[in-house]
Amino acid sequence: MASRILGRLPLDEDRLAQDMARLAQAPAPQEPYEVFTIGRWVNLNLWNASGDDGDGFFNGHRQVAGRPTRLLGGVPYIGELLTTWFNTELLTMVRARNVVEWSIVPHRDFLESGPAEDFFRVLVFLEDNEHALNSDEDMVFHMRKGEVWFLDSAQIHAGVNISSRSRWSLCLDFKAGAGFSPGDVFARAGDYDPAIRPALVERAPAPADLPDRLRALSAVVSRHNIKDIAFLLGKVHFTEEVPIGASWDWLVEITRASGDPALLDLAERARRFFVHSREVYEEFSFVPA
Amino acid sequence: MASRILGRLPLDEDRLAQDMARLAQAPAPQEPYEVFTIGRWVNLNLWNASGDDGDGFFNGHRQVAGRPTRLLGGVPYIGELLTTWFNTELLTMVRARNVVEWSIVPHRDFLESGPAEDFFRVLVFLEDNEHALNSDEDMVFHMRKGEVWFLDSAQIHAGVNISSRSRWSLCLDFKAGAGFSPGDVFARAGDYDPAIRPALVERAPAPADLPDRLRALSAVVSRHNIKDIAFLLGKVHFTEEVPIGASWDWLVEITRASGDPALLDLAERARRFFVHSREVYEEFSFVPA
């Protein structure tokens, strides 16, 4: 099941603007998933297992019921949207997220948490930004304001906002598993509307010499820039028709061509961590502490 | 006057560890100078013009006297270091700073603030991290724990911590100007000790084909990755003997060779903003909002 639209929220512009102004002023808590991203990546914890707004850990491996944090009290309209529109019985986590001059590398979620069918991740965008795109193994798409999206995070997926303009969204995690169906995320079954067509993004056919062009990076790659290069490669599929997972293979090829076995090892470990296998609490970094 | 050591603080490990644990838990406020950096760049405002710990703006253009923020009360040892060691009459701003998997591009400070001789920026490192380096037009250096450094930010300078290990420092700004001498930053004149030798970093001679290697990036550069490439180029001088300012010239050459006039224009505007001229409140971004 690829990422797709589940429904659409009508949004009260004035009340939303008040809440978003509060979110924009909130200090950013510690971020456990920073390694997946580059650029500004702020997650404000509105609902989670501990009720502590400083706790950004996704407890998928133990599926703990969620509850509101103190921060949710400061954004009453968003709180109302959650309780009116969504099935809070199944809701384990809600993060209000902003991304600016940011990308998240092609990766799979839940590798460390358990069977992917136990989890159901939903995104609701609170503002439009044409510079912000998402992708999965099938397509590149633009999530519009108010749309409720299922993000198939068990597929390889990525995201970007190349601009300096904000891109606020809500990321909702639901407990799924046996007997779950996508309409269950809503409080009212009638709000499930899978017929809305997504805004897909056309890409250019990849030039035939793209792999050669990219291999030129083997003359430049070093431990000082391998992270920059990994993220640069991870964005190519947003504009050119190449498989989303190719970026990690390119990084492996580039580091192999560099002749430095330490860089090749790092690239292979990165590919494993981001798209193949990962343990709970496992950490990765391009330059270990 | 290049960057240089002004003295050294003996640090009480236990008391410092307590304060640093508090800093590590503090949420990050809004960051006005994010565009200069990539990676985690946290500035906690301990002393500034407004006394508000959410205010990270450097008020150099009006040289307002500084005062403690609420946050300083939570780190009593650091507060004591400031008042015992430094001349708080001249102290306009203090930021406790952490950088992780981070770099700051080659840039000049104070371009927007007024004559460089009116400002005197001092860094005190609170922990050692061999993966963290600083640089100016003359050299690459490693600032060791406890050292009090004058950072000549009117020169082109840069910094990096390629590792995932923290790198906490204090950044102190003093009002300088006519009659100011570097020893004036200390509360006790005898603490000025300009004879301490810095830990300089040896670099490899630049390979003759370096400009050609880098020009290969013209086949890859796009508006999606020009920021990544600018930061990648900005780190080359840390390991190879090339002038620190060359990275912006390379970016201009690479974008010119790409054949895309919009990218060339962006590179030229970036070079102007980061190293040549900038207005107070002027903002720059690789992709405008």
PDB file of C-alpha atoms in Angstrom, chain A residues 154-270:
ATOM      1  CA  ALA A 154       7.652   1.126   5.621  1.00  0.00           C
ATOM      2  CA  GLN A 155       8.545   1.900   2.003  1.00  0.00           C
ATOM      3  CA  ILE A 156      11.663   3.898   1.275  1.00  0.00           C
ATOM      4  CA  HIS A 157      10.541   7.509   1.473  1.00  0.00           C
ATOM      5  CA  ALA A 158      12.037  10.986   1.680  1.00  0.00           C
ATOM      6  CA  GLY A 159      11.082  14.640   1.993  1.00  0.00           C
ATOM      7  CA  VAL A 160      12.466  18.064   1.250  1.00  0.00           C
ATOM      8  CA  ASN A 161      11.787  21.745   1.723  1.00  0.00           C
ATOM      9  CA  ILE A 162      14.532  23.516  -0.184  1.00  0.00           C
ATOM     10  CA  SER A 163      13.174  26.940   0.735  1.00  0.00           C
ATOM     11  CA  SER A 164      13.652  29.186   3.733  1.00  0.00           C
ATOM     12  CA  ARG A 165       9.862  29.379   4.182  1.00  0.00           C
ATOM     13  CA  SER A 166       8.305  27.350   6.986  1.00  0.00           C
ATOM     14  CA  ARG A 167       6.459  24.077   6.337  1.00  0.00           C
ATOM     15  CA  TRP A 168       4.390  23.098   9.353  1.00  0.00           C
ATOM     16  CA  SER A 169       2.614  19.757   9.535  1.00  0.00           C
ATOM     17  CA  LEU A 170       1.218  17.374  12.096  1.00  0.00           C
ATOM     18  CA  CYS A 171       2.632  13.864  12.201  1.00  0.00           C
ATOM     19  CA  LEU A 172       0.154  11.445  13.818  1.00  0.00           C
ATOM     20  CA  ASP A 173       1.009   7.856  14.737  1.00  0.00           C
ATOM     21  CA  PHE A 174      -1.714   5.281  15.198  1.00  0.00           C
ATOM     22  CA  LYS A 175      -1.577   1.772  16.571  1.00  0.00           C
ATOM     23  CA  ALA A 176      -2.645  -0.562  13.754  1.00  0.00           C
ATOM     24  CA  GLY A 177      -2.244  -4.338  13.470  1.00  0.00           C
ATOM     25  CA  ALA A 178      -4.782  -7.136  12.934  1.00  0.00           C
ATOM     26  CA  GLY A 179      -8.242  -5.876  11.969  1.00  0.00           C
ATOM     27  CA  PHE A 180      -7.143  -2.276  11.425  1.00  0.00           C
ATOM     28  CA  SER A 181      -8.344  -0.458   8.350  1.00  0.00           C
ATOM     29  CA  PRO A 182      -7.298   3.053   7.232  1.00  0.00           C
ATOM     30  CA  GLY A 183     -10.697   4.613   7.949  1.00  0.00           C
ATOM     31  CA  ASP A 184     -10.166   3.727  11.621  1.00  0.00           C
ATOM     32  CA  VAL A 185      -7.953   6.779  12.105  1.00  0.00           C
ATOM     33  CA  PHE A 186     -11.027   9.006  11.973  1.00  0.00           C
ATOM     34  CA  ALA A 187     -13.376   9.613  14.878  1.00  0.00           C
ATOM     35  CA  ARG A 188     -16.291   9.671  12.408  1.00  0.00           C
ATOM     36  CA  ALA A 189     -16.215   6.938   9.762  1.00  0.00           C
ATOM     37  CA  GLY A 190     -17.793   9.293   7.207  1.00  0.00           C
ATOM     38  CA  ASP A 191     -14.719  11.507   7.146  1.00  0.00           C
ATOM     39  CA  TYR A 192     -12.736   8.810   5.373  1.00  0.00           C
ATOM     40  CA  ASP A 193     -12.544   9.926   1.730  1.00  0.00           C
ATOM     41  CA  PRO A 194     -10.002   7.927  -0.271  1.00  0.00           C
ATOM     42  CA  ALA A 195     -11.155   9.376  -3.624  1.00  0.00           C
ATOM     43  CA  ILE A 196      -9.281  12.705  -3.409  1.00  0.00           C
ATOM     44  CA  ARG A 197      -6.614  12.855  -6.115  1.00  0.00           C
ATOM     45  CA  PRO A 198      -3.090  13.700  -5.006  1.00  0.00           C
ATOM     46  CA  ALA A 199      -0.913  16.456  -6.519  1.00  0.00           C
ATOM     47  CA  LEU A 200       1.777  14.365  -8.178  1.00  0.00           C
ATOM     48  CA  VAL A 201       5.012  15.953  -9.316  1.00  0.00           C
ATOM     49  CA  GLU A 202       6.403  15.336 -12.790  1.00  0.00           C
ATOM     50  CA  ARG A 203      10.073  14.631 -12.993  1.00  0.00           C
ATOM     51  CA  ALA A 204      12.503  14.899 -15.889  1.00  0.00           C
ATOM     52  CA  PRO A 205      13.762  11.680 -17.473  1.00  0.00           C
ATOM     53  CA  ALA A 206      17.189  10.970 -15.986  1.00  0.00           C
ATOM     54  CA  PRO A 207      20.004  11.849 -18.403  1.00  0.00           C
ATOM     55  CA  ALA A 208      21.877   8.779 -19.630  1.00  0.00           C
ATOM     56  CA  ASP A 209      25.138  10.069 -18.162  1.00  0.00           C
ATOM     57  CA  LEU A 210      23.718  10.680 -14.672  1.00  0.00           C
ATOM     58  CA  PRO A 211      25.610   7.802 -13.025  1.00  0.00           C
ATOM     59  CA  ASP A 212      28.877   9.048 -14.598  1.00  0.00           C
ATOM     60  CA  ARG A 213      28.222  12.622 -13.484  1.00  0.00           C
ATOM     61  CA  LEU A 214      27.598  11.447  -9.964  1.00  0.00           C
ATOM     62  CA  ARG A 215      30.630   9.180  -9.988  1.00  0.00           C
ATOM     63  CA  ALA A 216      32.720  12.356 -10.409  1.00  0.00           C
ATOM     64  CA  LEU A 217      32.062  12.853  -6.700  1.00  0.00           C
ATOM     65  CA  SER A 218      34.528  10.017  -5.987  1.00  0.00           C
ATOM     66  CA  ALA A 219      37.318  12.540  -6.626  1.00  0.00           C
ATOM     67  CA  VAL A 220      35.922  14.810  -3.929  1.00  0.00           C
ATOM     68  CA  VAL A 221      34.421  12.566  -1.225  1.00  0.00           C
ATOM     69  CA  SER A 222      36.116  12.539   2.202  1.00  0.00           C
ATOM     70  CA  ARG A 223      35.025  11.961   5.782  1.00  0.00           C
ATOM     71  CA  HIS A 224      34.532  15.736   5.973  1.00  0.00           C
ATOM     72  CA  ASN A 225      31.836  15.772   3.308  1.00  0.00           C
ATOM     73  CA  ILE A 226      30.403  12.243   3.013  1.00  0.00           C
ATOM     74  CA  LYS A 227      27.294  13.299   4.931  1.00  0.00           C
ATOM     75  CA  ASP A 228      26.765  16.306   2.633  1.00  0.00           C
ATOM     76  CA  ILE A 229      27.184  14.032  -0.386  1.00  0.00           C
ATOM     77  CA  ALA A 230      24.772  11.398   0.986  1.00  0.00           C
ATOM     78  CA  PHE A 231      22.081  14.066   1.410  1.00  0.00           C
ATOM     79  CA  LEU A 232      22.831  15.624  -1.976  1.00  0.00           C
ATOM     80  CA  LEU A 233      22.404  12.209  -3.647  1.00  0.00           C
ATOM     81  CA  GLY A 234      19.250  11.582  -1.633  1.00  0.00           C
ATOM     82  CA  LYS A 235      17.538  14.546  -3.332  1.00  0.00           C
ATOM     83  CA  VAL A 236      18.267  13.668  -6.955  1.00  0.00           C
ATOM     84  CA  HIS A 237      15.110  11.541  -7.277  1.00  0.00           C
ATOM     85  CA  PHE A 238      12.888  14.552  -6.517  1.00  0.00           C
ATOM     86  CA  THR A 239      13.726  16.081  -9.895  1.00  0.00           C
ATOM     87  CA  GLU A 240      14.876  13.161 -12.058  1.00  0.00           C
ATOM     88  CA  GLU A 241      13.253   9.806 -12.732  1.00  0.00           C
ATOM     89  CA  VAL A 242      15.484   7.480 -10.758  1.00  0.00           C
ATOM     90  CA  PRO A 243      14.522   4.957  -8.078  1.00  0.00           C
ATOM     91  CA  ILE A 244      14.425   6.539  -4.630  1.00  0.00           C
ATOM     92  CA  GLY A 245      16.705   3.881  -3.167  1.00  0.00           C
ATOM     93  CA  ALA A 246      19.441   4.463  -5.782  1.00  0.00           C
ATOM     94  CA  SER A 247      21.125   7.196  -3.748  1.00  0.00           C
ATOM     95  CA  TRP A 248      22.583   4.720  -1.259  1.00  0.00           C
ATOM     96  CA  ASP A 249      23.880   2.516  -4.059  1.00  0.00           C
ATOM     97  CA  TRP A 250      25.488   5.565  -5.683  1.00  0.00           C
ATOM     98  CA  LEU A 251      27.135   6.465  -2.381  1.00  0.00           C
ATOM     99  CA  VAL A 252      28.556   2.955  -2.146  1.00  0.00           C
ATOM    100  CA  GLU A 253      29.836   3.164  -5.748  1.00  0.00           C
ATOM    101  CA  ILE A 254      31.318   6.629  -5.233  1.00  0.00           C
ATOM    102  CA  THR A 255      33.145   5.619  -2.072  1.00  0.00           C
ATOM    103  CA  ARG A 256      34.352   2.390  -3.704  1.00  0.00           C
ATOM    104  CA  ALA A 257      35.726   4.429  -6.623  1.00  0.00           C
ATOM    105  CA  SER A 258      37.433   6.779  -4.136  1.00  0.00           C
ATOM    106  CA  GLY A 259      39.785   3.954  -3.161  1.00  0.00           C
ATOM    107  CA  ASP A 260      39.304   4.631   0.575  1.00  0.00           C
ATOM    108  CA  PRO A 261      38.013   1.447   2.291  1.00  0.00           C
ATOM    109  CA  ALA A 262      36.958   3.386   5.416  1.00  0.00           C
ATOM    110  CA  LEU A 263      34.615   5.536   3.320  1.00  0.00           C
ATOM    111  CA  LEU A 264      33.228   2.466   1.546  1.00  0.00           C
ATOM    112  CA  ASP A 265      32.570   0.801   4.908  1.00  0.00           C
ATOM    113  CA  LEU A 266      30.792   3.924   6.150  1.00  0.00           C
ATOM    114  CA  ALA A 267      28.600   4.063   3.033  1.00  0.00           C
ATOM    115  CA  GLU A 268      27.667   0.397   3.390  1.00  0.00           C
ATOM    116  CA  ARG A 269      26.819   0.834   7.070  1.00  0.00           C
ATOM    117  CA  ALA A 270      24.710   3.910   6.256  1.00  0.00           C
TER     118      ALA A 270
END
